[in-house]
C-alpha cells in the first residue's frame, strides 16, 4: 500500500495542521477502472469504505467532512482529493452531494512527486472539471481520450501545490498565479485576482510580496510580456493580435511595455533581438 504521511504540529500554543501527502508517479498514463459523477447523501449521510487496489480522485461540488486514514478534513466545492489504494475513508455529508470521480491504477515506476491528499483547486477548478467531464463523455467512444484527459487532470492536481515553484507556498498565492495565467488576455486588476484566489485585495498583496518578492501588478506585467515574447518569436501572428492576446489592446502601449520589460520593440524581438532574460 502506498504510504500516506501527515502530522499535526505545534507553533507556540496554536496547533498547526499539516495535510497528509502521498508520493505519486505520473510519467506513464493511468489505467482507468471507473469514471463518472458520484451522488451521495441521499439515502445515508455517512459512507465508510476503501478501494483495496485503486487510487481515488475526487473533485467536489459540495461541503462535507472527509476523514482519510484517521485525519479529518472539511472539503468544499472546488476541493480535490487523491487517496491511495487501501486507505480507509469516511464521509459525513450534509445532504445530496455530487462529485466527479476517477478510480485508477497508477504506475509504480518513474519519478515520485509528493502531493497533498486534499487540496483546494482554486482557480484550477473549472479546468479540472472540464477535463474530467470530457473524460467521462469520451469513455464510450474514445477510451484513449479519456485516459489522456484524466492523465492531464492528474498532472494539474500534482502541480497545484507547486504552482509558485516552491511547493510550500500559500494556496492563495498559487491560486492567484493560476488565475493570472488563465486570464492574461483579459483586463486584470488586483481585486479581480484576489477574488479568483478567494482572499481580500490587501491580504493577497501582502501574501504575494512575502512569497514572491514582487507585486501582483508586476507579476501580471511580467507574465504578459513573457507570453508576448514567445508568440513574437515562435509564431507568425500579427503583432496587433499578439498584443490583444496578452491583454494590451493599444499598440503604442504594447510597444512601450515590450521595450520596458523585454528590452526591444516587438518587431526587433520578432527579428531575434535577445533582450533581458532570453
Tab-separated table of N, CA and C in Angstrom, residues 155-268:
chain	number	residue	atom	x	y	z
A	155	UNK	N	-1.915	15.500	-13.592
A	155	UNK	CA	-0.757	16.395	-13.599
A	155	UNK	C	-1.122	17.749	-13.006
A	156	UNK	N	-2.311	18.243	-13.336
A	156	UNK	CA	-2.758	19.520	-12.758
A	156	UNK	C	-2.863	19.423	-11.243
A	157	UNK	N	-3.424	18.336	-10.770
A	157	UNK	CA	-3.557	18.141	-9.324
A	157	UNK	C	-2.177	18.070	-8.669
A	158	UNK	N	-1.254	17.352	-9.310
A	158	UNK	CA	0.091	17.215	-8.753
A	158	UNK	C	0.821	18.546	-8.690
A	159	UNK	N	0.456	19.462	-9.583
A	159	UNK	CA	1.149	20.746	-9.645
A	159	UNK	C	0.449	21.854	-8.871
A	160	UNK	N	-0.706	21.566	-8.289
A	160	UNK	CA	-1.413	22.609	-7.544
A	160	UNK	C	-0.547	23.197	-6.445
A	161	UNK	N	0.162	22.356	-5.710
A	161	UNK	CA	0.930	22.829	-4.564
A	161	UNK	C	2.290	23.385	-4.952
A	162	UNK	N	2.651	23.294	-6.245
A	162	UNK	CA	3.947	23.822	-6.670
A	162	UNK	C	3.779	24.893	-7.736
A	163	UNK	N	2.585	25.467	-7.831
A	163	UNK	CA	2.343	26.484	-8.858
A	163	UNK	C	3.246	27.687	-8.678
A	164	UNK	N	3.708	27.938	-7.458
A	164	UNK	CA	4.598	29.062	-7.202
A	164	UNK	C	6.049	28.699	-7.423
A	165	UNK	N	6.332	27.404	-7.654
A	165	UNK	CA	7.710	26.970	-7.806
A	165	UNK	C	8.365	26.626	-6.488
A	166	UNK	N	7.652	26.723	-5.379
A	166	UNK	CA	8.240	26.439	-4.076
A	166	UNK	C	7.716	25.157	-3.490
A	167	UNK	N	6.491	24.766	-3.803
A	167	UNK	CA	5.909	23.558	-3.257
A	167	UNK	C	5.375	23.733	-1.860
A	168	UNK	N	5.681	24.856	-1.190
A	168	UNK	CA	5.227	25.033	0.176
A	168	UNK	C	4.591	26.384	0.384
A	169	UNK	N	4.193	27.037	-0.691
A	169	UNK	CA	3.657	28.376	-0.592
A	169	UNK	C	2.213	28.403	-0.150
A	170	UNK	N	1.727	29.628	0.050
A	170	UNK	CA	0.340	29.805	0.467
A	170	UNK	C	-0.580	29.443	-0.699
A	171	UNK	N	-1.649	28.681	-0.440
A	171	UNK	CA	-2.541	28.281	-1.537
A	171	UNK	C	-3.180	29.463	-2.248
A	172	UNK	N	-3.390	30.588	-1.548
A	172	UNK	CA	-3.981	31.760	-2.201
A	172	UNK	C	-3.033	32.337	-3.241
A	173	UNK	N	-1.730	32.282	-2.981
A	173	UNK	CA	-0.759	32.773	-3.962
A	173	UNK	C	-0.731	31.848	-5.174
A	174	UNK	N	-0.753	30.542	-4.928
A	174	UNK	CA	-0.809	29.587	-6.039
A	174	UNK	C	-2.066	29.800	-6.866
A	175	UNK	N	-3.202	30.022	-6.190
A	175	UNK	CA	-4.463	30.251	-6.905
A	175	UNK	C	-4.406	31.549	-7.691
A	176	UNK	N	-3.777	32.575	-7.115
A	176	UNK	CA	-3.658	33.860	-7.809
A	176	UNK	C	-2.812	33.716	-9.066
A	177	UNK	N	-1.702	33.002	-8.960
A	177	UNK	CA	-0.829	32.798	-10.119
A	177	UNK	C	-1.559	32.020	-11.211
A	178	UNK	N	-2.295	30.992	-10.813
A	178	UNK	CA	-3.067	30.219	-11.788
A	178	UNK	C	-4.137	31.080	-12.440
A	179	UNK	N	-4.782	31.941	-11.654
A	179	UNK	CA	-5.825	32.820	-12.193
A	179	UNK	C	-5.226	33.779	-13.219
A	180	UNK	N	-4.083	34.352	-12.891
A	180	UNK	CA	-3.425	35.270	-13.825
A	180	UNK	C	-3.104	34.554	-15.131
A	181	UNK	N	-2.552	33.342	-15.045
A	181	UNK	CA	-2.184	32.598	-16.249
A	181	UNK	C	-3.385	32.345	-17.146
A	182	UNK	N	-4.539	32.109	-16.542
A	182	UNK	CA	-5.729	31.783	-17.332
A	182	UNK	C	-6.434	33.022	-17.868
A	183	UNK	N	-6.027	34.203	-17.415
A	183	UNK	CA	-6.761	35.426	-17.782
A	183	UNK	C	-5.856	36.499	-18.374
A	184	UNK	N	-4.692	36.122	-18.910
A	184	UNK	CA	-3.755	37.127	-19.408
A	184	UNK	C	-4.316	37.946	-20.557
A	185	UNK	N	-5.253	37.398	-21.302
A	185	UNK	CA	-5.817	38.128	-22.439
A	185	UNK	C	-6.883	39.132	-22.015
A	186	UNK	N	-7.264	39.113	-20.744
A	186	UNK	CA	-8.353	39.956	-20.260
A	186	UNK	C	-7.816	41.105	-19.416
A	187	UNK	N	-8.624	42.165	-19.250
A	187	UNK	CA	-8.233	43.203	-18.291
A	187	UNK	C	-8.124	42.582	-16.904
A	188	UNK	N	-7.034	42.858	-16.209
A	188	UNK	CA	-6.804	42.252	-14.895
A	188	UNK	C	-6.474	43.333	-13.881
A	189	UNK	N	-7.152	43.309	-12.754
A	189	UNK	CA	-6.821	44.180	-11.635
A	189	UNK	C	-6.500	43.309	-10.428
A	190	UNK	N	-5.851	43.895	-9.447
A	190	UNK	CA	-5.539	43.131	-8.236
A	190	UNK	C	-6.811	42.633	-7.550
A	191	UNK	N	-7.880	43.461	-7.440
A	191	UNK	CA	-9.119	42.924	-6.859
A	191	UNK	C	-9.682	41.736	-7.640
A	192	UNK	N	-9.561	41.758	-8.976
A	192	UNK	CA	-10.002	40.609	-9.781
A	192	UNK	C	-9.244	39.347	-9.374
A	193	UNK	N	-7.931	39.478	-9.285
A	193	UNK	CA	-7.091	38.326	-8.953
A	193	UNK	C	-7.382	37.843	-7.538
A	194	UNK	N	-7.575	38.792	-6.620
A	194	UNK	CA	-7.877	38.423	-5.233
A	194	UNK	C	-9.179	37.636	-5.147
A	195	UNK	N	-10.191	38.078	-5.908
A	195	UNK	CA	-11.459	37.331	-5.917
A	195	UNK	C	-11.242	35.922	-6.460
A	196	UNK	N	-10.445	35.808	-7.515
A	196	UNK	CA	-10.158	34.491	-8.073
A	196	UNK	C	-9.416	33.588	-7.109
A	197	UNK	N	-8.639	34.199	-6.203
A	197	UNK	CA	-7.876	33.427	-5.220
A	197	UNK	C	-8.637	33.224	-3.922
A	198	UNK	N	-9.791	33.897	-3.784
A	198	UNK	CA	-10.614	33.712	-2.596
A	198	UNK	C	-10.145	34.448	-1.364
A	199	UNK	N	-9.383	35.552	-1.564
A	199	UNK	CA	-8.930	36.353	-0.426
A	199	UNK	C	-9.158	37.827	-0.738
A	200	UNK	N	-8.935	38.682	0.259
A	200	UNK	CA	-9.113	40.114	0.052
A	200	UNK	C	-7.936	40.688	-0.732
A	201	UNK	N	-8.171	41.847	-1.322
A	201	UNK	CA	-7.150	42.567	-2.082
A	201	UNK	C	-5.900	42.782	-1.232
A	202	UNK	N	-6.066	43.348	-0.042
A	202	UNK	CA	-4.920	43.669	0.811
A	202	UNK	C	-4.185	42.416	1.278
A	203	UNK	N	-4.952	41.383	1.605
A	203	UNK	CA	-4.314	40.146	2.075
A	203	UNK	C	-3.485	39.515	0.964
A	204	UNK	N	-4.027	39.492	-0.258
A	204	UNK	CA	-3.274	38.930	-1.374
A	204	UNK	C	-2.004	39.734	-1.626
A	205	UNK	N	-2.107	41.059	-1.552
A	205	UNK	CA	-0.934	41.909	-1.777
A	205	UNK	C	0.183	41.559	-0.802
A	206	UNK	N	-0.166	41.393	0.469
A	206	UNK	CA	0.841	41.048	1.480
A	206	UNK	C	1.419	39.651	1.235
A	207	UNK	N	0.525	38.678	1.000
A	207	UNK	CA	0.983	37.309	0.778
A	207	UNK	C	1.888	37.213	-0.448
A	208	UNK	N	1.481	37.874	-1.514
A	208	UNK	CA	2.192	37.765	-2.785
A	208	UNK	C	3.600	38.335	-2.667
A	209	UNK	N	3.713	39.504	-2.053
A	209	UNK	CA	5.041	40.111	-1.909
A	209	UNK	C	5.924	39.277	-0.987
A	210	UNK	N	5.339	38.760	0.104
A	210	UNK	CA	6.126	37.955	1.043
A	210	UNK	C	6.650	36.686	0.381
A	211	UNK	N	5.855	36.099	-0.502
A	211	UNK	CA	6.238	34.811	-1.085
A	211	UNK	C	7.081	34.948	-2.338
A	212	UNK	N	6.796	35.959	-3.155
A	212	UNK	CA	7.489	36.075	-4.444
A	212	UNK	C	8.475	37.227	-4.498
A	213	UNK	N	8.371	38.171	-3.544
A	213	UNK	CA	9.213	39.352	-3.592
A	213	UNK	C	8.768	40.358	-4.624
A	214	UNK	N	7.605	40.154	-5.205
A	214	UNK	CA	7.100	41.014	-6.272
A	214	UNK	C	5.675	41.431	-5.966
A	215	UNK	N	5.193	42.442	-6.684
A	215	UNK	CA	3.796	42.832	-6.553
A	215	UNK	C	2.954	42.041	-7.540
A	216	UNK	N	1.663	41.997	-7.294
A	216	UNK	CA	0.760	41.314	-8.219
A	216	UNK	C	0.798	41.996	-9.581
A	217	UNK	N	0.794	43.319	-9.581
A	217	UNK	CA	0.805	44.074	-10.842
A	217	UNK	C	2.069	43.771	-11.641
A	218	UNK	N	3.214	43.752	-10.964
A	218	UNK	CA	4.469	43.458	-11.662
A	218	UNK	C	4.469	42.035	-12.210
A	219	UNK	N	3.889	41.111	-11.464
A	219	UNK	CA	3.816	39.723	-11.941
A	219	UNK	C	2.952	39.626	-13.193
A	220	UNK	N	1.810	40.304	-13.184
A	220	UNK	CA	0.933	40.296	-14.363
A	220	UNK	C	1.680	40.853	-15.572
A	221	UNK	N	2.353	41.980	-15.371
A	221	UNK	CA	3.089	42.606	-16.476
A	221	UNK	C	4.178	41.671	-17.005
A	222	UNK	N	4.902	41.045	-16.089
A	222	UNK	CA	5.982	40.138	-16.493
A	222	UNK	C	5.442	38.939	-17.270
A	223	UNK	N	4.367	38.331	-16.786
A	223	UNK	CA	3.817	37.160	-17.453
A	223	UNK	C	3.256	37.521	-18.827
A	224	UNK	N	2.642	38.697	-18.934
A	224	UNK	CA	2.137	39.129	-20.244
A	224	UNK	C	3.275	39.267	-21.242
A	225	UNK	N	4.359	39.869	-20.809
A	225	UNK	CA	5.461	40.098	-21.738
A	225	UNK	C	6.211	38.805	-22.065
A	226	UNK	N	6.276	37.881	-21.123
A	226	UNK	CA	6.900	36.593	-21.435
A	226	UNK	C	6.079	35.829	-22.475
A	227	UNK	N	4.766	35.890	-22.337
A	227	UNK	CA	3.921	35.233	-23.341
A	227	UNK	C	4.047	35.951	-24.678
A	228	UNK	N	4.110	37.282	-24.646
A	228	UNK	CA	4.274	38.045	-25.885
A	228	UNK	C	5.591	37.682	-26.564
A	229	UNK	N	6.666	37.562	-25.770
A	229	UNK	CA	7.963	37.194	-26.337
A	229	UNK	C	7.872	35.852	-27.081
A	230	UNK	N	7.226	34.889	-26.446
A	230	UNK	CA	7.078	33.570	-27.080
A	230	UNK	C	6.315	33.680	-28.396
A	231	UNK	N	5.195	34.399	-28.384
A	231	UNK	CA	4.370	34.496	-29.588
A	231	UNK	C	5.070	35.275	-30.692
A	232	UNK	N	5.822	36.301	-30.318
A	232	UNK	CA	6.552	37.077	-31.321
A	232	UNK	C	7.627	36.228	-31.993
A	233	UNK	N	8.277	35.376	-31.232
A	233	UNK	CA	9.394	34.603	-31.770
A	233	UNK	C	8.970	33.312	-32.444
A	234	UNK	N	7.927	32.700	-31.929
A	234	UNK	CA	7.599	31.343	-32.368
A	234	UNK	C	6.390	31.256	-33.286
A	235	UNK	N	5.698	32.367	-33.538
A	235	UNK	CA	4.535	32.348	-34.421
A	235	UNK	C	4.640	33.472	-35.434
A	236	UNK	N	3.770	33.410	-36.426
A	236	UNK	CA	3.689	34.492	-37.416
A	236	UNK	C	2.442	35.347	-37.195
A	237	UNK	N	1.855	35.249	-36.020
A	237	UNK	CA	0.679	36.065	-35.719
A	237	UNK	C	1.015	37.542	-35.855
A	238	UNK	N	0.075	38.353	-36.364
A	238	UNK	CA	0.305	39.794	-36.426
A	238	UNK	C	0.575	40.368	-35.037
A	239	UNK	N	1.398	41.399	-34.985
A	239	UNK	CA	1.750	41.999	-33.696
A	239	UNK	C	0.511	42.500	-32.969
A	240	UNK	N	-0.445	43.057	-33.702
A	240	UNK	CA	-1.673	43.543	-33.059
A	240	UNK	C	-2.442	42.400	-32.407
A	241	UNK	N	-2.455	41.248	-33.059
A	241	UNK	CA	-3.142	40.083	-32.490
A	241	UNK	C	-2.442	39.606	-31.225
A	242	UNK	N	-1.121	39.602	-31.246
A	242	UNK	CA	-0.360	39.197	-30.062
A	242	UNK	C	-0.612	40.157	-28.912
A	243	UNK	N	-0.618	41.449	-29.223
A	243	UNK	CA	-0.876	42.443	-28.173
A	243	UNK	C	-2.223	42.188	-27.511
A	244	UNK	N	-3.243	41.955	-28.328
A	244	UNK	CA	-4.579	41.700	-27.776
A	244	UNK	C	-4.607	40.407	-26.975
A	245	UNK	N	-3.842	39.406	-27.408
A	245	UNK	CA	-3.871	38.106	-26.734
A	245	UNK	C	-3.197	38.133	-25.372
A	246	UNK	N	-2.435	39.190	-25.090
A	246	UNK	CA	-1.825	39.329	-23.759
A	246	UNK	C	-2.435	40.508	-22.996
A	247	UNK	N	-3.613	40.929	-23.435
A	247	UNK	CA	-4.358	41.923	-22.672
A	247	UNK	C	-3.931	43.357	-22.866
A	248	UNK	N	-3.197	43.642	-23.956
A	248	UNK	CA	-2.772	45.023	-24.230
A	248	UNK	C	-3.302	45.389	-25.611
A	249	UNK	N	-4.470	45.994	-25.650
A	249	UNK	CA	-5.125	46.253	-26.932
A	249	UNK	C	-4.492	47.419	-27.684
A	250	UNK	N	-3.882	48.348	-26.964
A	250	UNK	CA	-3.300	49.539	-27.587
A	250	UNK	C	-1.871	49.231	-28.050
A	251	UNK	N	-1.609	49.388	-29.347
A	251	UNK	CA	-0.303	49.021	-29.891
A	251	UNK	C	0.824	49.881	-29.342
A	252	UNK	N	0.546	51.161	-29.113
A	252	UNK	CA	1.584	52.027	-28.560
A	252	UNK	C	1.962	51.575	-27.144
A	253	UNK	N	0.949	51.232	-26.358
A	253	UNK	CA	1.218	50.744	-25.001
A	253	UNK	C	1.969	49.412	-25.052
A	254	UNK	N	1.630	48.569	-26.021
A	254	UNK	CA	2.313	47.284	-26.164
A	254	UNK	C	3.779	47.491	-26.523
A	255	UNK	N	4.033	48.431	-27.432
A	255	UNK	CA	5.404	48.740	-27.828
A	255	UNK	C	6.221	49.199	-26.625
A	256	UNK	N	5.636	50.086	-25.816
A	256	UNK	CA	6.341	50.591	-24.632
A	256	UNK	C	6.587	49.476	-23.621
A	257	UNK	N	5.580	48.621	-23.445
A	257	UNK	CA	5.725	47.527	-22.481
A	257	UNK	C	6.826	46.564	-22.918
A	258	UNK	N	6.893	46.264	-24.214
A	258	UNK	CA	7.946	45.378	-24.717
A	258	UNK	C	9.329	45.987	-24.500
A	259	UNK	N	9.454	47.269	-24.780
A	259	UNK	CA	10.751	47.924	-24.592
A	259	UNK	C	11.154	47.918	-23.119
A	260	UNK	N	10.175	48.168	-22.239
A	260	UNK	CA	10.474	48.236	-20.808
A	260	UNK	C	10.805	46.858	-20.241
A	261	UNK	N	10.005	45.841	-20.590
A	261	UNK	CA	10.161	44.512	-19.994
A	261	UNK	C	11.142	43.622	-20.756
A	262	UNK	N	11.161	43.750	-22.080
A	262	UNK	CA	11.952	42.830	-22.899
A	262	UNK	C	13.165	43.482	-23.541
A	263	UNK	N	13.267	44.806	-23.418
A	263	UNK	CA	14.454	45.499	-23.883
A	263	UNK	C	14.512	45.776	-25.365
A	264	UNK	N	13.411	45.583	-26.083
A	264	UNK	CA	13.399	45.831	-27.524
A	264	UNK	C	11.961	45.991	-27.987
A	265	UNK	N	11.788	46.532	-29.192
A	265	UNK	CA	10.453	46.692	-29.753
A	265	UNK	C	9.902	45.335	-30.174
A	266	UNK	N	8.583	45.224	-30.348
A	266	UNK	CA	8.016	43.955	-30.816
A	266	UNK	C	8.642	43.467	-32.119
A	267	UNK	N	8.854	44.387	-33.057
A	267	UNK	CA	9.433	43.979	-34.343
A	267	UNK	C	10.865	43.465	-34.165
A	268	UNK	N	11.634	44.136	-33.305
A	268	UNK	CA	13.019	43.696	-33.075
A	268	UNK	C	13.052	42.331	-32.386
